Amino acid sequence: SNSETNRIEETASWVWNYFEILQSTSEYKKQGSCLIEVDDRNSSNSKRICGQIIRTQGSTRNFATHLGSYEVTKGTNSTNSQNLTQSLSFIHLLKVLDPYYDLPSDKQIKLRINEGYNLASAHLKEILKNKVRF
């Protein structure tokens, strides 16, 4: 059906790894709520999900632009992590190591990897800024 085709097209883009897909409307073909974890402005120690709703009638450029504001780009997506977390052998290994461990969703893993990258990148830039003079 046409709605199934649209759903497949929507999820084919890398941006959907960082958005919850929302129901399309007559005005907007694609809508999504951002799942990026950000610092909570009201609390110095806590995080919150961005939650901004992005809409478009066609391409996913608006979504990619929004993600770019968090330094998330196409290169941060990895299909290998998805394949690993869906592997029955990997899930079994985790259950053997810790029967009470609940594997996070693919989206949460990707968000955590991206967050770790951003923190490490900022830290490295700070170190280099203090050590390297141009």
GROMACS .gro file of N, CA and C in nm:
model
  402
    1SER      N    1   0.083  -0.119   0.000
    1SER     CA    2   0.000   0.000   0.000
    1SER      C    3   0.087   0.124   0.000
    2ASN      N    4   0.026   0.239  -0.030
    2ASN     CA    5   0.099   0.364  -0.039
    2ASN      C    6   0.156   0.407   0.095
    3SER      N    7   0.082   0.389   0.204
    3SER     CA    8   0.134   0.428   0.336
    3SER      C    9   0.251   0.341   0.377
    4GLU      N   10   0.249   0.212   0.339
    4GLU     CA   11   0.363   0.124   0.368
    4GLU      C   12   0.485   0.169   0.290
    5THR      N   13   0.467   0.210   0.165
    5THR     CA   14   0.577   0.259   0.084
    5THR      C   15   0.636   0.384   0.147
    6ASN      N   16   0.550   0.476   0.191
    6ASN     CA   17   0.598   0.598   0.257
    6ASN      C   18   0.676   0.566   0.383
    7ARG      N   19   0.630   0.470   0.462
    7ARG     CA   20   0.697   0.431   0.586
    7ARG      C   21   0.836   0.375   0.556
    8ILE      N   22   0.847   0.293   0.451
    8ILE     CA   23   0.977   0.237   0.412
    8ILE      C   24   1.070   0.349   0.367
    9GLU      N   25   1.019   0.443   0.286
    9GLU     CA   26   1.101   0.555   0.241
    9GLU      C   27   1.147   0.639   0.359
   10GLU      N   28   1.058   0.664   0.455
   10GLU     CA   29   1.093   0.744   0.572
   10GLU      C   30   1.207   0.681   0.650
   11THR      N   31   1.198   0.553   0.674
   11THR     CA   32   1.298   0.488   0.760
   11THR      C   33   1.427   0.458   0.686
   12ALA      N   34   1.432   0.477   0.555
   12ALA     CA   35   1.553   0.449   0.480
   12ALA      C   36   1.662   0.553   0.510
   13SER      N   37   1.625   0.673   0.547
   13SER     CA   38   1.722   0.778   0.575
   13SER      C   39   1.786   0.758   0.711
   14TRP      N   40   1.913   0.794   0.721
   14TRP     CA   41   1.987   0.782   0.846
   14TRP      C   42   1.928   0.868   0.956
   15VAL      N   43   1.858   0.977   0.921
   15VAL     CA   44   1.806   1.068   1.024
   15VAL      C   45   1.705   1.002   1.115
   16TRP      N   46   1.635   0.898   1.065
   16TRP     CA   47   1.530   0.834   1.144
   16TRP      C   48   1.587   0.755   1.262
   17ASN      N   49   1.719   0.737   1.267
   17ASN     CA   50   1.780   0.675   1.385
   17ASN      C   51   1.773   0.768   1.506
   18TYR      N   52   1.746   0.896   1.483
   18TYR     CA   53   1.746   0.997   1.588
   18TYR      C   54   1.610   1.063   1.608
   19PHE      N   55   1.508   1.014   1.539
   19PHE     CA   56   1.374   1.071   1.550
   19PHE      C   57   1.271   0.961   1.570
   20GLU      N   58   1.171   0.992   1.650
   20GLU     CA   59   1.052   0.906   1.657
   20GLU      C   60   0.961   0.951   1.543
   21ILE      N   61   0.927   0.858   1.456
   21ILE     CA   62   0.842   0.892   1.341
   21ILE      C   63   0.701   0.919   1.390
   22LEU      N   64   0.648   1.034   1.350
   22LEU     CA   65   0.511   1.072   1.385
   22LEU      C   66   0.421   1.054   1.264
   23GLN      N   67   0.293   1.043   1.289
   23GLN     CA   68   0.194   1.025   1.183
   23GLN      C   69   0.201   1.141   1.083
   24SER      N   70   0.203   1.110   0.954
   24SER     CA   71   0.201   1.215   0.853
   24SER      C   72   0.062   1.278   0.848
   25THR      N   73   0.059   1.400   0.798
   25THR     CA   74  -0.068   1.472   0.786
   25THR      C   75  -0.085   1.517   0.642
   26SER      N   76  -0.199   1.575   0.611
   26SER     CA   77  -0.220   1.626   0.476
   26SER      C   78  -0.124   1.741   0.446
   27GLU      N   79  -0.082   1.813   0.551
   27GLU     CA   80   0.009   1.925   0.533
   27GLU      C   81   0.156   1.882   0.528
   28TYR      N   82   0.192   1.782   0.609
   28TYR     CA   83   0.331   1.737   0.617
   28TYR      C   84   0.341   1.588   0.591
   29LYS      N   85   0.424   1.553   0.491
   29LYS     CA   86   0.442   1.412   0.455
   29LYS      C   87   0.522   1.338   0.563
   30LYS      N   88   0.621   1.408   0.621
   30LYS     CA   89   0.708   1.346   0.721
   30LYS      C   90   0.716   1.435   0.844
   31GLN      N   91   0.704   1.371   0.961
   31GLN     CA   92   0.717   1.441   1.088
   31GLN      C   93   0.793   1.352   1.185
   32GLY      N   94   0.874   1.412   1.269
   32GLY     CA   95   0.945   1.334   1.368
   32GLY      C   96   0.978   1.415   1.491
   33SER      N   97   0.986   1.347   1.605
   33SER     CA   98   1.022   1.408   1.731
   33SER      C   99   1.167   1.369   1.764
   34CYS      N  100   1.252   1.467   1.785
   34CYS     CA  101   1.396   1.444   1.806
   34CYS      C  102   1.421   1.367   1.936
   35LEU      N  103   1.505   1.263   1.927
   35LEU     CA  104   1.537   1.177   2.041
   35LEU      C  105   1.675   1.206   2.101
   36ILE      N  106   1.743   1.310   2.054
   36ILE     CA  107   1.876   1.342   2.105
   36ILE      C  108   1.865   1.383   2.252
   37GLU      N  109   1.956   1.328   2.333
   37GLU     CA  110   1.962   1.363   2.475
   37GLU      C  111   2.043   1.491   2.490
   38VAL      N  112   1.985   1.590   2.558
   38VAL     CA  113   2.050   1.720   2.575
   38VAL      C  114   2.053   1.757   2.723
   39ASP      N  115   2.140   1.851   2.757
   39ASP     CA  116   2.143   1.902   2.894
   39ASP      C  117   2.013   1.975   2.924
   40ASP      N  118   1.960   1.951   3.041
   40ASP     CA  119   1.838   2.018   3.085
   40ASP      C  120   1.875   2.158   3.133
   41ARG      N  121   1.816   2.260   3.073
   41ARG     CA  122   1.847   2.399   3.110
   41ARG      C  123   1.807   2.431   3.253
   42ASN      N  124   1.713   2.356   3.308
   42ASN     CA  125   1.663   2.383   3.443
   42ASN      C  126   1.743   2.313   3.552
   43SER      N  127   1.833   2.222   3.514
   43SER     CA  128   1.909   2.147   3.613
   43SER      C  129   2.049   2.122   3.561
   44SER      N  130   2.149   2.149   3.642
   44SER     CA  131   2.287   2.135   3.596
   44SER      C  132   2.330   1.990   3.578
   45ASN      N  133   2.265   1.897   3.647
   45ASN     CA  134   2.309   1.757   3.642
   45ASN      C  135   2.223   1.667   3.555
   46SER      N  136   2.108   1.713   3.509
   46SER     CA  137   2.020   1.619   3.442
   46SER      C  138   2.013   1.642   3.292
   47LYS      N  139   1.964   1.541   3.225
   47LYS     CA  140   1.949   1.541   3.080
   47LYS      C  141   1.801   1.530   3.049
   48ARG      N  142   1.767   1.566   2.926
   48ARG     CA  143   1.631   1.548   2.877
   48ARG      C  144   1.638   1.516   2.729
   49ILE      N  145   1.532   1.463   2.676
   49ILE     CA  146   1.524   1.437   2.533
   49ILE      C  147   1.484   1.568   2.466
   50CYS      N  148   1.549   1.603   2.356
   50CYS     CA  149   1.520   1.728   2.285
   50CYS      C  150   1.370   1.741   2.257
   51GLY      N  151   1.312   1.645   2.188
   51GLY     CA  152   1.168   1.644   2.164
   51GLY      C  153   1.117   1.740   2.058
   52GLN      N  154   1.207   1.819   1.999
   52GLN     CA  155   1.159   1.913   1.897
   52GLN      C  156   1.099   1.837   1.780
   53ILE      N  157   0.984   1.883   1.733
   53ILE     CA  158   0.917   1.819   1.621
   53ILE      C  159   0.960   1.888   1.493
   54ILE      N  160   1.010   1.809   1.400
   54ILE     CA  161   1.054   1.859   1.270
   54ILE      C  162   0.955   1.807   1.167
   55ARG      N  163   0.921   1.892   1.071
   55ARG     CA  164   0.823   1.854   0.969
   55ARG      C  165   0.877   1.890   0.831
   56THR      N  166   0.833   1.815   0.731
   56THR     CA  167   0.870   1.846   0.593
   56THR      C  168   0.766   1.787   0.499
   57GLN      N  169   0.764   1.840   0.380
   57GLN     CA  170   0.675   1.785   0.278
   57GLN      C  171   0.752   1.692   0.184
   58GLY      N  172   0.883   1.686   0.198
   58GLY     CA  173   0.961   1.605   0.105
   58GLY      C  174   1.085   1.545   0.168
   59SER      N  175   1.199   1.609   0.141
   59SER     CA  176   1.327   1.552   0.182
   59SER      C  177   1.346   1.559   0.333
   60THR      N  178   1.449   1.491   0.379
   60THR     CA  179   1.480   1.490   0.523
   60THR      C  180   1.586   1.594   0.559
   61ARG      N  181   1.610   1.690   0.471
   61ARG     CA  182   1.713   1.792   0.496
   61ARG      C  183   1.687   1.868   0.626
   62ASN      N  184   1.560   1.903   0.654
   62ASN     CA  185   1.528   1.974   0.779
   62ASN      C  186   1.571   1.893   0.901
   63PHE      N  187   1.553   1.762   0.893
   63PHE     CA  188   1.589   1.674   1.004
   63PHE      C  189   1.742   1.671   1.021
   64ALA      N  190   1.814   1.659   0.909
   64ALA     CA  191   1.960   1.655   0.913
   64ALA      C  192   2.016   1.787   0.965
   65THR      N  193   1.954   1.899   0.923
   65THR     CA  194   1.998   2.030   0.971
   65THR      C  195   1.980   2.041   1.122
   66HIS      N  196   1.867   1.995   1.172
   66HIS     CA  197   1.844   1.997   1.317
   66HIS      C  198   1.949   1.912   1.389
   67LEU      N  199   1.975   1.793   1.337
   67LEU     CA  200   2.075   1.706   1.400
   67LEU      C  201   2.213   1.769   1.396
   68GLY      N  202   2.242   1.843   1.288
   68GLY     CA  203   2.371   1.911   1.277
   68GLY      C  204   2.394   2.010   1.389
   69SER      N  205   2.286   2.067   1.444
   69SER     CA  206   2.301   2.160   1.556
   69SER      C  207   2.352   2.087   1.680
   70TYR      N  208   2.339   1.956   1.683
   70TYR     CA  209   2.394   1.874   1.792
   70TYR      C  210   2.520   1.800   1.747
   71GLU      N  211   2.574   1.840   1.633
   71GLU     CA  212   2.693   1.779   1.575
   71GLU      C  213   2.672   1.632   1.543
   72VAL      N  214   2.550   1.596   1.507
   72VAL     CA  215   2.519   1.461   1.462
   72VAL      C  216   2.511   1.467   1.310
   73THR      N  217   2.593   1.387   1.244
   73THR     CA  218   2.594   1.385   1.099
   73THR      C  219   2.577   1.243   1.049
   74LYS      N  220   2.563   1.229   0.919
   74LYS     CA  221   2.542   1.097   0.861
   74LYS      C  222   2.651   0.999   0.902
   75GLY      N  223   2.773   1.046   0.916
   75GLY     CA  224   2.885   0.960   0.952
   75GLY      C  225   2.876   0.901   1.091
   76THR      N  226   2.791   0.957   1.179
   76THR     CA  227   2.780   0.904   1.315
   76THR      C  228   2.691   0.782   1.321
   77ASN      N  229   2.619   0.754   1.214
   77ASN     CA  230   2.530   0.638   1.210
   77ASN      C  231   2.610   0.514   1.174
   78SER      N  232   2.580   0.403   1.236
   78SER     CA  233   2.650   0.278   1.205
   78SER      C  234   2.553   0.163   1.199
   79THR      N  235   2.546   0.099   1.083
   79THR     CA  236   2.457  -0.016   1.073
   79THR      C  237   2.517  -0.136   1.146
   80ASN      N  238   2.649  -0.136   1.167
   80ASN     CA  239   2.711  -0.248   1.237
   80ASN      C  240   2.661  -0.260   1.380
   81SER      N  241   2.639  -0.148   1.448
   81SER     CA  242   2.589  -0.154   1.585
   81SER      C  243   2.450  -0.213   1.588
   82GLN      N  244   2.368  -0.181   1.489
   82GLN     CA  245   2.233  -0.235   1.484
   82GLN      C  246   2.239  -0.387   1.463
   83ASN      N  247   2.324  -0.431   1.373
   83ASN     CA  248   2.334  -0.575   1.348
   83ASN      C  249   2.382  -0.648   1.473
   84LEU      N  250   2.476  -0.591   1.545
   84LEU     CA  251   2.528  -0.655   1.665
   84LEU      C  252   2.421  -0.667   1.772
   85THR      N  253   2.347  -0.560   1.797
   85THR     CA  254   2.249  -0.562   1.904
   85THR      C  255   2.129  -0.650   1.873
   86GLN      N  256   2.107  -0.682   1.746
   86GLN     CA  257   1.997  -0.769   1.709
   86GLN      C  258   2.040  -0.914   1.696
   87SER      N  259   2.169  -0.939   1.711
   87SER     CA  260   2.222  -1.074   1.699
   87SER      C  261   2.180  -1.157   1.820
   88LEU      N  262   2.120  -1.271   1.794
   88LEU     CA  263   2.078  -1.360   1.903
   88LEU      C  264   2.197  -1.407   1.985
   89SER      N  265   2.310  -1.430   1.919
   89SER     CA  266   2.431  -1.473   1.991
   89SER      C  267   2.478  -1.365   2.088
   90PHE      N  268   2.475  -1.240   2.044
   90PHE     CA  269   2.516  -1.130   2.129
   90PHE      C  270   2.422  -1.115   2.248
   91ILE      N  271   2.293  -1.123   2.224
   91ILE     CA  272   2.194  -1.114   2.331
   91ILE      C  273   2.214  -1.227   2.431
   92HIS      N  274   2.239  -1.349   2.380
   92HIS     CA  275   2.264  -1.463   2.468
   92HIS      C  276   2.390  -1.440   2.552
   93LEU      N  277   2.497  -1.390   2.488
   93LEU     CA  278   2.621  -1.362   2.561
   93LEU      C  279   2.595  -1.264   2.676
   94LEU      N  280   2.521  -1.159   2.649
   94LEU     CA  281   2.491  -1.062   2.755
   94LEU      C  282   2.412  -1.126   2.868
   95LYS      N  283   2.318  -1.213   2.835
   95LYS     CA  284   2.239  -1.280   2.939
   95LYS      C  285   2.325  -1.376   3.022
   96VAL      N  286   2.425  -1.438   2.958
   96VAL     CA  287   2.517  -1.526   3.032
   96VAL      C  288   2.603  -1.442   3.127
   97LEU      N  289   2.652  -1.328   3.077
   97LEU     CA  290   2.736  -1.242   3.160
   97LEU      C  291   2.659  -1.178   3.275
   98ASP      N  292   2.536  -1.136   3.246
   98ASP     CA  293   2.453  -1.072   3.349
   98ASP      C  294   2.306  -1.095   3.315
   99PRO      N  295   2.244  -1.193   3.380
   99PRO     CA  296   2.105  -1.227   3.348
   99PRO      C  297   2.007  -1.112   3.371
  100TYR      N  298   2.044  -1.014   3.450
  100TYR     CA  299   1.953  -0.904   3.483
  100TYR      C  300   1.974  -0.780   3.395
  101TYR      N  301   2.072  -0.787   3.306
  101TYR     CA  302   2.100  -0.671   3.221
  101TYR      C  303   1.997  -0.663   3.108
  102ASP      N  304   1.938  -0.545   3.092
  102ASP     CA  305   1.846  -0.521   2.982
  102ASP      C  306   1.919  -0.441   2.875
  103LEU      N  307   1.928  -0.497   2.757
  103LEU     CA  308   1.996  -0.432   2.646
  103LEU      C  309   1.917  -0.309   2.603
  104PRO      N  310   1.982  -0.192   2.596
  104PRO     CA  311   1.911  -0.072   2.550
  104PRO      C  312   1.870  -0.087   2.404
  105SER      N  313   1.777  -0.005   2.362
  105SER     CA  314   1.732  -0.008   2.222
  105SER      C  315   1.845   0.041   2.131
  106ASP      N  316   1.833   0.009   2.003
  106ASP     CA  317   1.932   0.055   1.906
  106ASP      C  318   1.946   0.207   1.910
  107LYS      N  319   1.833   0.275   1.919
  107LYS     CA  320   1.837   0.421   1.921
  107LYS      C  321   1.912   0.472   2.043
  108GLN      N  322   1.889   0.411   2.160
  108GLN     CA  323   1.958   0.454   2.281
  108GLN      C  324   2.109   0.426   2.271
  109ILE      N  325   2.146   0.312   2.214
  109ILE     CA  326   2.288   0.282   2.196
  109ILE      C  327   2.353   0.385   2.105
  110LYS      N  328   2.288   0.415   1.993
  110LYS     CA  329   2.343   0.514   1.900
  110LYS      C  330   2.354   0.651   1.965
  111LEU      N  331   2.253   0.689   2.041
  111LEU     CA  332   2.258   0.818   2.110
  111LEU      C  333   2.371   0.822   2.212
  112ARG      N  334   2.392   0.711   2.285
  112ARG     CA  335   2.500   0.706   2.384
  112ARG      C  336   2.637   0.710   2.317
  113ILE      N  337   2.652   0.640   2.206
  113ILE     CA  338   2.778   0.643   2.132
  113ILE      C  339   2.805   0.785   2.083
  114ASN      N  340   2.703   0.847   2.027
  114ASN     CA  341   2.719   0.984   1.977
  114ASN      C  342   2.753   1.081   2.090
  115GLU      N  343   2.687   1.065   2.203
  115GLU     CA  344   2.714   1.152   2.318
  115GLU      C  345   2.858   1.133   2.366
  116GLY      N  346   2.904   1.007   2.373
  116GLY     CA  347   3.041   0.979   2.413
  116GLY      C  348   3.142   1.039   2.316
  117TYR      N  349   3.112   1.028   2.187
  117TYR     CA  350   3.199   1.086   2.085
  117TYR      C  351   3.207   1.238   2.104
  118ASN      N  352   3.092   1.301   2.122
  118ASN     CA  353   3.090   1.447   2.137
  118ASN      C  354   3.168   1.491   2.260
  119LEU      N  355   3.154   1.419   2.372
  119LEU     CA  356   3.229   1.453   2.494
  119LEU      C  357   3.379   1.434   2.473
  120ALA      N  358   3.417   1.321   2.412
  120ALA     CA  359   3.559   1.294   2.388
  120ALA      C  360   3.618   1.396   2.290
  121SER      N  361   3.542   1.430   2.188
  121SER     CA  362   3.587   1.528   2.089
  121SER      C  363   3.610   1.664   2.154
  122ALA      N  364   3.516   1.708   2.236
  122ALA     CA  365   3.530   1.836   2.304
  122ALA      C  366   3.651   1.835   2.398
  123HIS      N  367   3.670   1.723   2.469
  123HIS     CA  368   3.783   1.711   2.561
  123HIS      C  369   3.915   1.716   2.484
  124LEU      N  370   3.923   1.643   2.373
  124LEU     CA  371   4.044   1.642   2.292
  124LEU      C  372   4.073   1.780   2.235
  125LYS      N  373   3.971   1.850   2.188
  125LYS     CA  374   3.990   1.986   2.136
  125LYS      C  375   4.045   2.077   2.244
  126GLU      N  376   3.996   2.062   2.366
  126GLU     CA  377   4.043   2.144   2.477
  126GLU      C  378   4.190   2.114   2.508
  127ILE      N  379   4.226   1.987   2.508
  127ILE     CA  380   4.366   1.948   2.532
  127ILE      C  381   4.456   2.006   2.423
  128LEU      N  382   4.414   1.989   2.297
  128LEU     CA  383   4.495   2.038   2.186
  128LEU      C  384   4.504   2.190   2.185
  129LYS      N  385   4.399   2.257   2.225
  129LYS     CA  386   4.399   2.403   2.229
  129LYS      C  387   4.506   2.453   2.326
  130ASN      N  388   4.526   2.380   2.435
  130ASN     CA  389   4.625   2.420   2.535
  130ASN      C  390   4.766   2.375   2.501
  131LYS      N  391   4.781   2.277   2.411
  131LYS     CA  392   4.913   2.221   2.381
  131LYS      C  393   4.969   2.268   2.247
  132VAL      N  394   4.882   2.295   2.150
  132VAL     CA  395   4.927   2.326   2.015
  132VAL      C  396   4.906   2.474   1.986
  133ARG      N  397   5.009   2.538   1.938
  133ARG     CA  398   5.000   2.680   1.902
  133ARG      C  399   5.026   2.693   1.751
  134PHE      N  400   4.944   2.773   1.687
  134PHE     CA  401   4.960   2.796   1.543
  134PHE      C  402   5.008   2.936   1.517
   0.00000   0.00000   0.00000
